[in-house]
Amino acid sequence: MSYEVKCWECGRSVEDPFLNTCPVCGGVLDVRMDMEPLKELEPADLRKRPIGVWRYREFLPVSGSVVTLKEGGTPLYPCNILSDKFGVRSMHVKFEGANPTGSFKDRGMTMGVTKAVEIGAKAVGCASTGNTSASLSAYAAKSGLPCVILLPDGYVAAGKLAQAIFYGARIFQVDGNFDDALRIVRELSEEGYLYLLNSINPFRPEGQKTLAFEILDQLDYKVPDRVILPVGNAANIWSAYKGFREMMELGWIDRIPMMTGIQAEGSAPIVHAFDRGDRDFVPVEDPETVATAIRIGNPVSGKKALHAIYESGGTAITLTDDEILEAQRLLGRTEGVGVEPASAASVGGLRKLIDMGNADRDEMVVRVCTGHVLKDPDIIIQSCDAPVKCPADTEAVKRFLV
Ligand code: F0G
């Protein structure tokens, strides 16, 4: 395994593993694996190991021992009832809620915290809309590193906040939004207080690209036509694209799925840029959505996400909060898959694309559902029918049943 960290904007090599941006042009960084040694591998070699992030360890920039909670290996559910309902040929859900802390973030954190230990970081930290902090605090606990977390006060779902508190992180609830929290934690990292593990860290997307590897593995290397993901800070759609690209470079697949990003209407800088045909975006000042996980106005990987969408022939659309919540219930009540609101964006997104005539009914689609329904119990209580209160009496219950 050999690799280089390069500026994604100007192409310069960056040696210092503590940096998150190019010291010359300020661009975001990217890990480039040396693909030559990987050409000796076959999918069958990898399948001798259990499915999960570390099945693909030759594709990951790490050589020593790893900090792992056995992440990845999440189910790819065929959704026959929903595909009939939507009138599409084939539709799967990749259920990332089945990761150890209940979201896809664990793929990036096993990689990122492994790197933190390898380079001798003294503490780790992140800003978060909730899931990143839940994940980092668990992996930090496992590694023994202290962990500092900054959250937008009042906008983190209860399950996620509870996780971060539970795993023992030092938590600061900032009087501002996610973008403010990220600005502060980036400054703390520049001043050496912590090793930053937001997705601007170039190693985190490396772990997250295994999402694409697993989708292909689980479909026996049959390439889906479209992969749909919710977009917030915009690293996951880039990471998945990167995973598909690497498989194409090895010749294991011959095309890349149309990478399709869904944002909430009140928080949609990437969709606005895509609608204008731009490769860069204008930040949204006061992002708002019920899907708090993706309530982000200034996504750090926004340019990479736009690149992934354009280069794969994909698209990007918005959903209203009502459409998101309706999709969340629909997935739960037809397929039995419970996801948090942001994740449901990928489900509602497909329906809207079909209605708009932007997706073919003949497509084979994979929707990535990024987080578990239990992350945000309050939204369920608010948006679904309340249970019936009744006396402790069988006859009374029977009366309600008829
Ligand atoms: N879905 C969920 C459940 C998320 O938690 C996030 C991001 C996304 C989608 C969007 O992914 O940022 O890579 O585009 N959550 C981050 C956090 C920002 O702090 O937990 P992205």
Tab-separated table of C-alpha atoms and ligand atoms in Angstrom:
chain	number	residue	atom	x	y	z
A	1	MET	CA	0.000	0.000	0.000
A	2	SER	CA	1.409	3.379	-0.936
A	3	TYR	CA	-0.324	6.696	-1.335
A	4	GLU	CA	0.132	10.434	-1.571
A	5	VAL	CA	-1.910	13.289	-0.131
A	6	LYS	CA	-2.438	15.962	-2.772
A	7	CYS	CA	-4.287	19.224	-3.052
A	8	TRP	CA	-7.452	18.486	-4.980
A	9	GLU	CA	-7.389	22.006	-6.459
A	10	CYS	CA	-3.745	22.661	-7.438
A	11	GLY	CA	-2.286	19.144	-7.360
A	12	ARG	CA	0.601	19.904	-4.939
A	13	SER	CA	1.756	17.093	-2.652
A	14	VAL	CA	1.163	17.756	1.026
A	15	GLU	CA	3.472	15.930	3.467
A	16	ASP	CA	2.216	17.128	6.876
A	17	PRO	CA	-0.487	14.615	7.967
A	18	PHE	CA	-2.024	17.167	10.361
A	19	LEU	CA	-3.086	19.501	7.526
A	20	ASN	CA	-6.641	19.591	6.136
A	21	THR	CA	-6.115	22.123	3.393
A	22	CYS	CA	-3.352	22.995	0.946
A	23	PRO	CA	-0.777	25.285	2.613
A	24	VAL	CA	-0.319	27.116	-0.707
A	25	CYS	CA	-3.763	27.574	-2.314
A	26	GLY	CA	-6.086	26.633	0.590
A	27	GLY	CA	-7.775	23.902	-1.496
A	28	VAL	CA	-9.197	20.690	-0.031
A	29	LEU	CA	-6.925	17.653	0.069
A	30	ASP	CA	-7.346	14.218	-1.393
A	31	VAL	CA	-5.597	10.870	-0.893
A	32	ARG	CA	-4.314	9.201	-4.071
A	33	MET	CA	-3.678	5.509	-3.687
A	34	ASP	CA	-1.045	3.905	-5.862
A	35	MET	CA	-3.341	1.658	-7.904
A	36	GLU	CA	-0.528	-0.380	-9.533
A	37	PRO	CA	-0.066	-2.964	-6.716
A	38	LEU	CA	-3.848	-3.346	-6.484
A	39	LYS	CA	-3.988	-4.646	-10.048
A	40	GLU	CA	-2.787	-8.031	-8.768
A	41	LEU	CA	-5.953	-8.390	-6.686
A	42	GLU	CA	-9.171	-10.138	-7.716
A	43	PRO	CA	-12.599	-9.672	-6.106
A	44	ALA	CA	-12.412	-13.321	-5.001
A	45	ASP	CA	-9.260	-12.590	-2.922
A	46	LEU	CA	-11.119	-9.967	-0.943
A	47	ARG	CA	-14.144	-12.183	-0.421
A	48	LYS	CA	-12.063	-14.529	1.725
A	49	ARG	CA	-12.446	-11.909	4.484
A	50	PRO	CA	-15.686	-10.910	6.248
A	51	ILE	CA	-17.562	-8.110	4.506
A	52	GLY	CA	-16.923	-4.677	6.049
A	53	VAL	CA	-14.569	-1.717	5.707
A	54	TRP	CA	-11.409	-3.770	6.325
A	55	ARG	CA	-12.215	-6.358	3.677
A	56	TYR	CA	-10.768	-3.702	1.358
A	57	ARG	CA	-7.691	-2.828	3.401
A	58	GLU	CA	-5.330	-2.741	0.393
A	59	PHE	CA	-7.423	0.198	-0.868
A	60	LEU	CA	-6.966	2.121	2.379
A	61	PRO	CA	-4.003	4.323	3.342
A	62	VAL	CA	-2.920	2.478	6.477
A	63	SER	CA	-0.278	-0.143	7.147
A	64	GLY	CA	-0.391	-0.982	10.877
A	65	SER	CA	-3.095	-2.071	13.305
A	66	VAL	CA	-6.516	-0.454	13.081
A	67	VAL	CA	-9.079	1.003	15.489
A	68	THR	CA	-12.221	-0.883	14.550
A	69	LEU	CA	-15.692	-1.652	15.870
A	70	LYS	CA	-16.366	-3.925	12.873
A	71	GLU	CA	-18.028	-1.269	10.760
A	72	GLY	CA	-19.515	-1.658	7.306
A	73	GLY	CA	-20.942	-4.914	5.998
A	74	THR	CA	-24.352	-3.253	6.143
A	75	PRO	CA	-27.337	-4.921	4.443
A	76	LEU	CA	-28.339	-4.139	0.881
A	77	TYR	CA	-32.084	-4.699	0.972
A	78	PRO	CA	-34.030	-5.320	-2.241
A	79	CYS	CA	-37.201	-3.210	-1.937
A	80	ASN	CA	-39.691	-5.095	-4.076
A	81	ILE	CA	-42.825	-3.553	-2.607
A	82	LEU	CA	-41.554	-0.026	-3.073
A	83	SER	CA	-40.193	-0.664	-6.551
A	84	ASP	CA	-43.648	-1.936	-7.578
A	85	LYS	CA	-45.199	1.128	-5.984
A	86	PHE	CA	-42.811	3.521	-7.763
A	87	GLY	CA	-43.013	1.467	-10.975
A	88	VAL	CA	-39.254	1.012	-11.280
A	89	ARG	CA	-37.377	-2.095	-12.361
A	90	SER	CA	-35.113	-2.581	-9.389
A	91	MET	CA	-34.448	-0.716	-6.224
A	92	HIS	CA	-32.225	-1.472	-3.253
A	93	VAL	CA	-31.590	0.294	0.015
A	94	LYS	CA	-28.083	0.223	1.438
A	95	PHE	CA	-28.906	0.490	5.131
A	96	GLU	CA	-26.041	2.347	6.757
A	97	GLY	CA	-28.033	2.616	9.971
A	98	ALA	CA	-26.758	-0.904	10.693
A	99	ASN	CA	-23.259	0.411	11.456
A	100	PRO	CA	-21.944	0.209	15.071
A	101	THR	CA	-23.064	3.737	16.038
A	102	GLY	CA	-26.013	3.742	13.635
A	103	SER	CA	-24.693	5.762	10.692
A	104	PHE	CA	-22.290	5.667	7.734
A	105	LYS	CA	-19.872	7.878	9.661
A	106	ASP	CA	-18.307	4.788	11.227
A	107	ARG	CA	-16.702	3.902	7.881
A	108	GLY	CA	-14.791	7.175	7.930
A	109	MET	CA	-14.039	7.117	11.636
A	110	THR	CA	-12.401	3.684	11.719
A	111	MET	CA	-10.040	5.077	9.078
A	112	GLY	CA	-9.671	8.568	10.593
A	113	VAL	CA	-9.065	7.479	14.185
A	114	THR	CA	-6.659	4.783	12.998
A	115	LYS	CA	-4.731	7.578	11.258
A	116	ALA	CA	-4.908	9.807	14.359
A	117	VAL	CA	-3.245	7.065	16.431
A	118	GLU	CA	-0.688	6.331	13.695
A	119	ILE	CA	0.521	9.943	13.475
A	120	GLY	CA	0.589	10.435	17.245
A	121	ALA	CA	-2.354	12.847	17.667
A	122	LYS	CA	-2.924	13.806	21.319
A	123	ALA	CA	-6.659	14.536	20.966
A	124	VAL	CA	-9.341	14.320	18.280
A	125	GLY	CA	-12.288	16.587	17.587
A	126	CYS	CA	-15.071	17.560	15.210
A	127	ALA	CA	-18.039	19.812	14.631
A	128	SER	CA	-21.214	17.901	13.918
A	129	THR	CA	-24.903	17.902	13.167
A	130	GLY	CA	-24.888	14.770	15.347
A	131	ASN	CA	-23.793	11.579	13.637
A	132	THR	CA	-20.140	12.499	13.169
A	133	SER	CA	-19.919	13.287	16.881
A	134	ALA	CA	-21.683	10.053	17.893
A	135	SER	CA	-19.252	8.078	15.767
A	136	LEU	CA	-16.074	9.943	16.674
A	137	SER	CA	-16.795	9.762	20.394
A	138	ALA	CA	-17.135	5.956	20.184
A	139	TYR	CA	-13.951	5.455	18.149
A	140	ALA	CA	-12.058	7.917	20.357
A	141	ALA	CA	-13.164	5.891	23.392
A	142	LYS	CA	-11.925	2.715	21.729
A	143	SER	CA	-8.565	4.316	20.890
A	144	GLY	CA	-8.082	5.985	24.281
A	145	LEU	CA	-7.764	9.485	22.747
A	146	PRO	CA	-9.558	12.443	24.340
A	147	CYS	CA	-12.357	13.793	22.167
A	148	VAL	CA	-13.732	17.342	21.787
A	149	ILE	CA	-17.051	17.957	20.053
A	150	LEU	CA	-18.812	21.163	18.970
A	151	LEU	CA	-22.539	21.003	18.241
A	152	PRO	CA	-25.070	23.585	17.036
A	153	ASP	CA	-27.102	24.174	20.197
A	154	GLY	CA	-30.686	22.929	19.908
A	155	TYR	CA	-30.288	21.318	16.475
A	156	VAL	CA	-28.889	17.891	17.242
A	157	ALA	CA	-31.306	14.951	17.413
A	158	ALA	CA	-31.674	13.397	20.858
A	159	GLY	CA	-30.255	9.972	19.993
A	160	LYS	CA	-27.066	11.457	18.575
A	161	LEU	CA	-26.501	13.834	21.489
A	162	ALA	CA	-27.090	10.982	23.921
A	163	GLN	CA	-24.469	8.855	22.157
A	164	ALA	CA	-21.778	11.546	22.287
A	165	ILE	CA	-22.462	12.189	25.992
A	166	PHE	CA	-22.517	8.456	26.702
A	167	TYR	CA	-19.117	7.705	25.123
A	168	GLY	CA	-17.506	10.418	27.263
A	169	ALA	CA	-16.601	13.183	24.785
A	170	ARG	CA	-16.167	16.794	25.951
A	171	ILE	CA	-19.123	18.498	24.327
A	172	PHE	CA	-19.656	22.183	23.602
A	173	GLN	CA	-23.070	23.353	22.406
A	174	VAL	CA	-22.310	26.398	20.286
A	175	ASP	CA	-24.702	29.312	19.971
A	176	GLY	CA	-24.658	29.111	16.168
A	177	ASN	CA	-25.188	26.626	13.339
A	178	PHE	CA	-23.015	23.750	12.066
A	179	ASP	CA	-21.028	26.042	9.778
A	180	ASP	CA	-20.086	28.204	12.808
A	181	ALA	CA	-19.107	25.124	14.833
A	182	LEU	CA	-16.930	23.858	11.976
A	183	ARG	CA	-15.161	27.225	11.633
A	184	ILE	CA	-14.250	27.151	15.339
A	185	VAL	CA	-13.063	23.542	15.397
A	186	ARG	CA	-10.937	24.160	12.294
A	187	GLU	CA	-9.256	27.043	14.110
A	188	LEU	CA	-8.666	24.820	17.153
A	189	SER	CA	-7.064	22.225	14.918
A	190	GLU	CA	-4.836	24.822	13.212
A	191	GLU	CA	-3.658	25.934	16.653
A	192	GLY	CA	-2.798	22.335	17.592
A	193	TYR	CA	-5.540	21.654	20.153
A	194	LEU	CA	-6.844	18.610	18.304
A	195	TYR	CA	-6.635	16.441	15.208
A	196	LEU	CA	-9.652	17.366	13.106
A	197	LEU	CA	-11.905	14.497	12.076
A	198	ASN	CA	-14.566	16.264	10.070
A	199	SER	CA	-14.822	15.038	6.504
A	200	ILE	CA	-12.423	17.767	5.374
A	201	ASN	CA	-9.828	15.406	6.846
A	202	PRO	CA	-8.492	13.678	3.700
A	203	PHE	CA	-8.402	10.225	5.285
A	204	ARG	CA	-12.048	10.025	6.303
A	205	PRO	CA	-13.448	9.764	2.748
A	206	GLU	CA	-11.076	6.843	2.204
A	207	GLY	CA	-13.018	4.817	4.762
A	208	GLN	CA	-16.310	6.082	3.358
A	209	LYS	CA	-15.472	5.000	-0.204
A	210	THR	CA	-15.907	1.377	0.953
A	211	LEU	CA	-19.647	2.059	0.690
A	212	ALA	CA	-19.240	1.839	-3.093
A	213	PHE	CA	-17.053	-1.270	-2.837
A	214	GLU	CA	-19.685	-3.042	-0.754
A	215	ILE	CA	-22.554	-2.101	-3.053
A	216	LEU	CA	-20.667	-3.626	-5.977
A	217	ASP	CA	-19.585	-6.654	-3.962
A	218	GLN	CA	-23.181	-7.283	-2.845
A	219	LEU	CA	-24.461	-6.948	-6.418
A	220	ASP	CA	-21.746	-9.297	-7.744
A	221	TYR	CA	-20.103	-6.372	-9.532
A	222	LYS	CA	-23.225	-5.555	-11.520
A	223	VAL	CA	-23.129	-1.755	-11.691
A	224	PRO	CA	-26.306	0.044	-10.589
A	225	ASP	CA	-27.488	2.738	-12.992
A	226	ARG	CA	-27.995	5.253	-10.236
A	227	VAL	CA	-26.892	5.712	-6.632
A	228	ILE	CA	-28.853	8.264	-4.586
A	229	LEU	CA	-27.499	9.901	-1.444
A	230	PRO	CA	-28.532	12.733	0.863
A	231	VAL	CA	-26.024	15.615	0.725
A	232	GLY	CA	-25.006	17.786	3.677
A	233	ASN	CA	-21.320	18.593	4.082
A	234	ALA	CA	-21.028	16.770	0.753
A	235	ALA	CA	-18.224	14.286	1.461
A	236	ASN	CA	-20.194	11.073	1.234
A	237	ILE	CA	-21.337	11.455	-2.364
A	238	TRP	CA	-17.740	12.291	-3.291
A	239	SER	CA	-16.410	9.303	-1.321
A	240	ALA	CA	-18.816	6.888	-3.009
A	241	TYR	CA	-17.917	8.307	-6.435
A	242	LYS	CA	-14.250	7.860	-5.597
A	243	GLY	CA	-14.844	4.224	-4.649
A	244	PHE	CA	-16.579	3.534	-7.971
A	245	ARG	CA	-13.756	5.316	-9.839
A	246	GLU	CA	-11.103	3.165	-8.222
A	247	MET	CA	-12.997	0.008	-9.171
A	248	MET	CA	-13.180	1.304	-12.731
A	249	GLU	CA	-9.463	2.056	-12.764
A	250	LEU	CA	-8.855	-1.581	-11.838
A	251	GLY	CA	-11.206	-2.725	-14.588
A	252	TRP	CA	-13.552	-4.453	-12.109
A	253	ILE	CA	-16.412	-2.349	-13.499
A	254	ASP	CA	-16.812	-0.522	-16.802
A	255	ARG	CA	-18.920	2.484	-15.823
A	256	ILE	CA	-19.847	4.630	-12.836
A	257	PRO	CA	-23.425	4.954	-11.597
A	258	MET	CA	-25.120	8.331	-11.968
A	259	MET	CA	-24.349	9.925	-8.624
A	260	THR	CA	-27.512	11.655	-7.496
A	261	GLY	CA	-27.566	14.081	-4.565
A	262	ILE	CA	-30.645	15.097	-2.588
A	263	GLN	CA	-30.782	18.173	-0.367
A	264	ALA	CA	-33.522	19.705	1.749
A	265	GLU	CA	-35.164	22.721	0.122
A	266	GLY	CA	-34.056	25.123	2.870
A	267	SER	CA	-30.479	23.906	2.812
A	268	ALA	CA	-29.518	23.311	-0.789
A	269	PRO	CA	-26.347	25.095	-1.976
A	270	ILE	CA	-25.265	22.147	-4.127
A	271	VAL	CA	-28.614	21.816	-5.907
A	272	HIS	CA	-28.679	25.571	-6.614
A	273	ALA	CA	-25.170	25.363	-8.111
A	274	PHE	CA	-26.141	22.313	-10.176
A	275	ASP	CA	-29.254	24.101	-11.466
A	276	ARG	CA	-27.030	26.958	-12.639
A	277	GLY	CA	-24.542	24.520	-14.204
A	278	ASP	CA	-21.778	25.804	-11.875
A	279	ARG	CA	-18.824	23.837	-10.521
A	280	ASP	CA	-18.694	25.918	-7.346
A	281	PHE	CA	-21.519	26.908	-4.981
A	282	VAL	CA	-22.744	29.947	-3.094
A	283	PRO	CA	-23.198	29.195	0.635
A	284	VAL	CA	-26.728	29.377	2.073
A	285	GLU	CA	-26.694	31.827	5.010
A	286	ASP	CA	-29.355	30.370	7.331
A	287	PRO	CA	-29.937	26.734	6.372
A	288	GLU	CA	-33.159	25.242	7.721
A	289	THR	CA	-34.672	21.755	7.552
A	290	VAL	CA	-36.312	19.122	9.706
A	291	ALA	CA	-33.517	16.798	8.527
A	292	THR	CA	-31.018	18.317	10.975
A	293	ALA	CA	-28.229	15.974	9.818
A	294	ILE	CA	-28.044	17.886	6.527
A	295	ARG	CA	-28.790	21.378	7.854
A	296	ILE	CA	-25.588	22.767	6.334
A	297	GLY	CA	-25.167	25.935	4.257
A	298	ASN	CA	-21.460	25.868	3.459
A	299	PRO	CA	-20.433	22.281	2.630
A	300	VAL	CA	-16.658	21.810	2.811
A	301	SER	CA	-16.631	19.148	0.091
A	302	GLY	CA	-19.168	20.982	-2.071
A	303	LYS	CA	-16.886	21.315	-5.109
A	304	LYS	CA	-15.910	17.654	-4.938
A	305	ALA	CA	-19.585	16.691	-4.749
A	306	LEU	CA	-20.422	18.769	-7.825
A	307	HIS	CA	-17.497	17.144	-9.647
A	308	ALA	CA	-18.829	13.675	-8.746
A	309	ILE	CA	-22.314	14.580	-9.961
A	310	TYR	CA	-21.188	16.096	-13.274
A	311	GLU	CA	-18.555	13.470	-14.089
A	312	SER	CA	-20.954	10.588	-13.501
A	313	GLY	CA	-23.811	12.161	-15.465
A	314	GLY	CA	-25.849	12.384	-12.262
A	315	THR	CA	-28.153	15.053	-10.928
A	316	ALA	CA	-29.173	16.919	-7.782
A	317	ILE	CA	-32.644	17.911	-6.566
A	318	THR	CA	-34.342	19.186	-3.429
A	319	LEU	CA	-37.164	17.828	-1.308
A	320	THR	CA	-39.421	19.755	1.041
A	321	ASP	CA	-39.475	18.767	4.705
A	322	ASP	CA	-42.932	17.237	4.210
A	323	GLU	CA	-41.682	15.137	1.305
A	324	ILE	CA	-38.765	13.935	3.438
A	325	LEU	CA	-41.000	12.898	6.342
A	326	GLU	CA	-43.489	11.203	4.030
A	327	ALA	CA	-40.674	9.194	2.421
A	328	GLN	CA	-39.379	8.223	5.868
A	329	ARG	CA	-42.768	6.759	6.848
A	330	LEU	CA	-43.220	5.103	3.471
A	331	LEU	CA	-39.927	3.208	3.711
A	332	GLY	CA	-40.656	2.115	7.268
A	333	ARG	CA	-44.222	1.045	6.567
A	334	THR	CA	-43.663	-0.786	3.306
A	335	GLU	CA	-40.210	-2.313	3.703
A	336	GLY	CA	-39.720	-2.286	7.476
A	337	VAL	CA	-36.558	-0.204	7.190
A	338	GLY	CA	-36.268	2.577	9.781
A	339	VAL	CA	-34.141	5.552	8.808
A	340	GLU	CA	-33.700	9.088	10.080
A	341	PRO	CA	-35.130	12.027	8.067
A	342	ALA	CA	-31.920	12.920	6.170
A	343	SER	CA	-31.635	9.324	4.972
A	344	ALA	CA	-35.193	9.329	3.756
A	345	ALA	CA	-34.238	12.077	1.320
A	346	SER	CA	-32.707	9.417	-0.917
A	347	VAL	CA	-36.017	7.537	-0.972
A	348	GLY	CA	-38.223	10.559	-1.645
A	349	GLY	CA	-35.661	11.751	-4.166
A	350	LEU	CA	-36.214	8.778	-6.446
A	351	ARG	CA	-39.971	9.249	-6.476
A	352	LYS	CA	-39.549	12.919	-7.358
A	353	LEU	CA	-37.014	12.199	-10.097
A	354	ILE	CA	-39.427	9.748	-11.684
A	355	ASP	CA	-42.321	12.227	-11.402
A	356	MET	CA	-40.141	14.932	-12.971
A	357	GLY	CA	-39.199	12.569	-15.803
A	358	ASN	CA	-35.524	12.768	-14.789
A	359	ALA	CA	-35.101	9.083	-14.017
A	360	ASP	CA	-35.952	6.114	-16.190
A	361	ARG	CA	-38.293	3.482	-14.754
A	362	ASP	CA	-35.968	0.856	-16.203
A	363	GLU	CA	-33.076	1.876	-14.004
A	364	MET	CA	-31.461	-0.254	-11.359
A	365	VAL	CA	-31.252	2.092	-8.390
A	366	VAL	CA	-29.465	1.940	-5.041
A	367	ARG	CA	-30.550	4.433	-2.404
A	368	VAL	CA	-28.164	5.000	0.463
A	369	CYS	CA	-29.955	5.375	3.794
A	370	THR	CA	-27.312	6.941	5.953
A	371	GLY	CA	-28.653	6.791	9.529
A	372	HIS	CA	-30.946	4.782	11.832
A	373	VAL	CA	-34.503	5.819	12.766
A	374	LEU	CA	-33.622	5.756	16.489
A	375	LYS	CA	-31.225	8.660	15.985
A	376	ASP	CA	-34.134	11.098	16.005
A	377	PRO	CA	-37.028	9.735	18.085
A	378	ASP	CA	-38.581	13.200	18.609
A	379	ILE	CA	-39.376	13.634	14.933
A	380	ILE	CA	-41.217	10.301	14.897
A	381	ILE	CA	-43.328	11.302	17.888
A	382	GLN	CA	-44.120	14.637	16.215
A	383	SER	CA	-44.802	13.375	12.696
A	384	CYS	CA	-46.654	10.072	13.289
A	385	ASP	CA	-50.020	9.366	14.906
A	386	ALA	CA	-49.907	9.338	18.700
A	387	PRO	CA	-50.658	6.037	20.498
A	388	VAL	CA	-54.190	5.747	21.913
A	389	LYS	CA	-54.427	6.215	25.696
A	390	CYS	CA	-56.944	3.836	27.235
A	391	PRO	CA	-57.943	2.237	30.530
A	392	ALA	CA	-56.242	-0.998	31.687
A	393	ASP	CA	-59.219	-3.022	30.555
A	394	THR	CA	-59.546	-5.566	27.713
A	395	GLU	CA	-63.070	-4.452	26.833
A	396	ALA	CA	-61.893	-0.851	26.441
A	397	VAL	CA	-59.059	-1.904	24.108
A	398	LYS	CA	-61.518	-4.016	22.079
A	399	ARG	CA	-63.760	-0.972	21.610
A	400	PHE	CA	-60.824	0.889	20.088
A	401	LEU	CA	-60.005	-2.051	17.823
A	402	VAL	CA	-63.330	-2.076	15.975
B	1	F0G	N1	-27.116	11.583	6.242
B	1	F0G	C1	-26.850	11.635	7.565
B	1	F0G	C2	-27.655	10.773	8.465
B	1	F0G	C3	-25.835	12.495	8.049
B	1	F0G	O1	-25.576	12.525	9.359
B	1	F0G	C4	-25.117	13.302	7.142
B	1	F0G	C5	-24.074	14.215	7.604
B	1	F0G	C6	-25.424	13.184	5.781
B	1	F0G	C7	-26.436	12.331	5.366
B	1	F0G	C8	-24.721	13.966	4.737
B	1	F0G	O2	-23.456	13.464	4.464
B	1	F0G	O3	-22.164	15.485	4.978
B	1	F0G	O4	-21.136	13.618	3.718
B	1	F0G	O5	-22.904	15.029	2.681
B	1	F0G	N2	-23.820	14.432	8.827
B	1	F0G	C9	-22.679	15.220	9.330
B	1	F0G	C10	-22.580	15.127	10.832
B	1	F0G	C11	-22.557	16.572	8.771
B	1	F0G	O6	-22.020	16.037	11.460
B	1	F0G	O7	-23.005	14.133	11.377
B	1	F0G	P1	-22.341	14.449	3.909
